[in-house]
Amino acid sequence: MTERRRVFSGAQPTGEPHIGNLIGALNNWVAMQDDYDTVYCVVDLHAMTVPYVPSELEKERRQLAKMVLSVGVDPSRSLFYYQSDVPQHVELAWVLTTLAGVGQLERMTQYKEKSDRTGQSFGLLAYPVLMAADILVHKAHAVPVGDDQTQHLELTRDLAERFNSRYGELFPIPERITPEIGARVMSLTEPTSKMSKSDPSPRSRILLTDDDDQIVAKVRAAVTDTGAEVAYDWTAKPGISNLLEIYSFFTGRPIPDLIAEHRDGGYGAFKEAVAQAVAEGIRPIRKAYEALSDEEVAQVMSVGAERGRELAEGTMMTVREAVGLS
Ligand code: TYM
């Protein structure tokens, strides 16, 4: 039997997960379980790089883990754990910091945005190096993420190449996997910005825990564009184009079909159809989430942590040897 290729991805427990996370990344986490050896993490150490309240982090970690399981990550097929339970991530991150250029880190868009908002810290600057370590400690070949992680993935590839050329070929160069549609789901209130957990407006995003009424209200209130024709045109109609991508994801139907059906029916009827599709798609996720107990989640995460440490230690033994620490 040939060995399956390895996948790694992570999500931060800061704020509640929304349909952007689902469409851009989590859906691929689930789908890739069929063909890859999959490893996923709730990256709690990353969540510490912006100011936070410890009791909130404790809760959000657990809630995100529960949500990842509710969307269909199956612990019998995927390794799933809290990043902080596997200290090898941090050990490898240190090794990689010695290969990372400060200038390159300072140019990261997310660093600039977040440091403008919350202030500079060394943790925030080093954030993408820890992310590279997450991926490389599992020697991942592929990383399912949304569009906003492109630069971080480029850095990961650079660091892997630098390590390999300095210390010997150890790491595969990981490939970024993004969905064709929905790699960048936009805000419902400001469709030229991405849908984000940190947006102060709760109406800008649909949460994976929202009930039918909340979903319908948010889609109805979504900012649309001038004119009345339903068309897929990101320049002239970003609001409608965003809703079309969301609609396509939740129905599995191609955008041209959806346009053919709704072109001249008016925005109101179109939004109702989108809202119904989203509500139907979210319902089973919400139900699964409500059915899972905190104890079940804790059990999964503890088993995952143990296996995670074993696997990551395997990589670290070869890394320590390669860099002269054994
Ligand atoms: P995070 O927690 O911000 O988001 C989790 C995943 O959701 C994707 N995403 C989106 N996709 C489409 N449209 C959106 N509006 C949208 N918003 C978020 C993100 O691209 C991500 O895939 N740095 C990462 C976490 C991380 C990680 C890793 C990812 C840490 N280590 C190693 C992959 C591999 C982050 O902040 O994701």
Short mmCIF file of N, CA and C and ligand atoms in Angstrom, two decimals, residues 8-12 18 20-21 24-25 43 46 127 131 134-135 143 145-146 148-149 182-185 194-195 197, ligand 1:
data_model
loop_
_atom_site.label_atom_id
_atom_site.label_comp_id
_atom_site.label_asym_id
_atom_site.label_seq_id
_atom_site.Cartn_x
_atom_site.Cartn_y
_atom_site.Cartn_z
N PHE A 8 -2.38 19.14 6.63
CA PHE A 8 -2.50 19.79 7.93
C PHE A 8 -3.28 21.09 7.75
N SER A 9 -4.14 21.40 8.72
CA SER A 9 -4.70 22.75 8.78
C SER A 9 -5.10 23.09 10.21
N GLY A 10 -5.29 24.39 10.45
CA GLY A 10 -5.66 24.85 11.79
C GLY A 10 -6.64 26.01 11.72
N ALA A 11 -7.35 26.22 12.81
CA ALA A 11 -8.23 27.39 12.92
C ALA A 11 -8.07 27.97 14.32
N GLN A 12 -8.17 29.29 14.38
CA GLN A 12 -7.94 29.99 15.65
C GLN A 12 -9.21 30.12 16.49
N HIS A 18 -17.67 31.14 11.36
CA HIS A 18 -18.74 31.61 10.47
C HIS A 18 -18.70 30.86 9.14
N GLY A 20 -17.75 31.79 6.32
CA GLY A 20 -16.49 31.98 5.58
C GLY A 20 -15.50 30.88 5.95
N ASN A 21 -15.40 30.59 7.23
CA ASN A 21 -14.50 29.51 7.69
C ASN A 21 -14.92 28.17 7.09
N GLY A 24 -14.48 28.42 3.01
CA GLY A 24 -13.09 28.57 2.60
C GLY A 24 -12.20 27.42 3.04
N ALA A 25 -12.50 26.84 4.21
CA ALA A 25 -11.54 25.88 4.74
C ALA A 25 -12.18 24.60 5.31
N VAL A 43 -5.76 26.11 16.94
CA VAL A 43 -4.46 26.73 17.20
C VAL A 43 -4.59 27.80 18.30
N HIS A 46 -1.84 30.56 18.71
CA HIS A 46 -2.00 31.70 17.80
C HIS A 46 -3.00 32.71 18.33
N TYR A 127 3.95 35.12 14.43
CA TYR A 127 2.76 34.29 14.16
C TYR A 127 2.92 33.36 12.96
N MET A 131 2.95 29.17 12.49
CA MET A 131 2.05 28.51 11.53
C MET A 131 2.85 27.58 10.60
N ASP A 134 3.57 24.50 12.51
CA ASP A 134 2.40 23.61 12.59
C ASP A 134 2.38 22.66 11.39
N ILE A 135 2.60 23.25 10.24
CA ILE A 135 2.49 22.50 8.98
C ILE A 135 3.67 21.54 8.82
N VAL A 143 -2.32 21.95 2.38
CA VAL A 143 -2.90 22.75 3.46
C VAL A 143 -4.19 23.42 2.98
N VAL A 145 -6.90 25.97 3.14
CA VAL A 145 -7.12 27.27 3.81
C VAL A 145 -7.89 28.18 2.86
N GLY A 146 -8.40 29.29 3.41
CA GLY A 146 -8.99 30.33 2.58
C GLY A 146 -7.88 31.20 1.98
N ASP A 148 -7.07 34.22 2.47
CA ASP A 148 -6.34 35.16 3.34
C ASP A 148 -5.06 34.55 3.92
N GLN A 149 -4.86 33.26 3.73
CA GLN A 149 -3.64 32.62 4.27
C GLN A 149 -2.54 32.44 3.22
N GLY A 182 -15.57 30.57 -3.25
CA GLY A 182 -15.70 30.80 -1.81
C GLY A 182 -14.38 30.79 -1.07
N ALA A 183 -13.26 30.97 -1.77
CA ALA A 183 -11.97 31.04 -1.08
C ALA A 183 -11.88 32.33 -0.27
N ARG A 184 -12.73 33.29 -0.63
CA ARG A 184 -12.78 34.56 0.11
C ARG A 184 -14.24 35.00 0.18
N VAL A 185 -14.91 34.54 1.22
CA VAL A 185 -16.30 34.94 1.43
C VAL A 185 -16.28 36.34 2.01
N LYS A 194 -13.41 41.08 3.61
CA LYS A 194 -13.72 39.66 3.85
C LYS A 194 -14.59 39.49 5.11
N MET A 195 -15.38 38.44 5.11
CA MET A 195 -16.16 38.11 6.30
C MET A 195 -15.15 37.71 7.39
N LYS A 197 -14.17 37.16 11.78
CA LYS A 197 -14.60 36.97 13.16
C LYS A 197 -14.44 38.26 13.96
P1 TYM B 1 -8.55 31.48 10.95
O1 TYM B 1 -8.82 30.90 12.28
O2 TYM B 1 -8.62 32.97 10.80
O3 TYM B 1 -9.54 30.88 9.88
C1 TYM B 1 -9.72 29.49 9.72
C2 TYM B 1 -9.81 29.17 8.24
O4 TYM B 1 -10.92 29.88 7.64
C3 TYM B 1 -10.47 30.58 6.50
N1 TYM B 1 -11.27 31.83 6.37
C4 TYM B 1 -11.97 32.17 5.28
N2 TYM B 1 -12.14 31.55 4.10
C5 TYM B 1 -12.94 32.18 3.19
N3 TYM B 1 -13.55 33.37 3.41
C6 TYM B 1 -13.41 34.02 4.60
N4 TYM B 1 -14.02 35.18 4.81
C7 TYM B 1 -12.58 33.41 5.59
N5 TYM B 1 -12.22 33.77 6.85
C8 TYM B 1 -11.41 32.79 7.31
C9 TYM B 1 -9.02 30.89 6.76
O5 TYM B 1 -8.31 31.11 5.55
C10 TYM B 1 -8.56 29.62 7.47
O6 TYM B 1 -8.21 28.62 6.53
N6 TYM B 1 -3.57 31.49 10.48
C11 TYM B 1 -4.75 30.63 10.45
C12 TYM B 1 -4.70 29.47 11.43
C13 TYM B 1 -3.53 28.57 11.33
C14 TYM B 1 -3.26 27.64 10.28
C15 TYM B 1 -2.07 26.98 10.66
C16 TYM B 1 -3.91 27.34 9.08
C17 TYM B 1 -2.53 28.44 12.25
N7 TYM B 1 -1.66 27.47 11.83
C18 TYM B 1 -1.48 26.00 9.85
C19 TYM B 1 -3.34 26.35 8.28
C20 TYM B 1 -2.16 25.70 8.64
C21 TYM B 1 -5.96 31.48 10.78
O7 TYM B 1 -5.88 32.49 11.43
O8 TYM B 1 -7.16 30.95 10.40
#
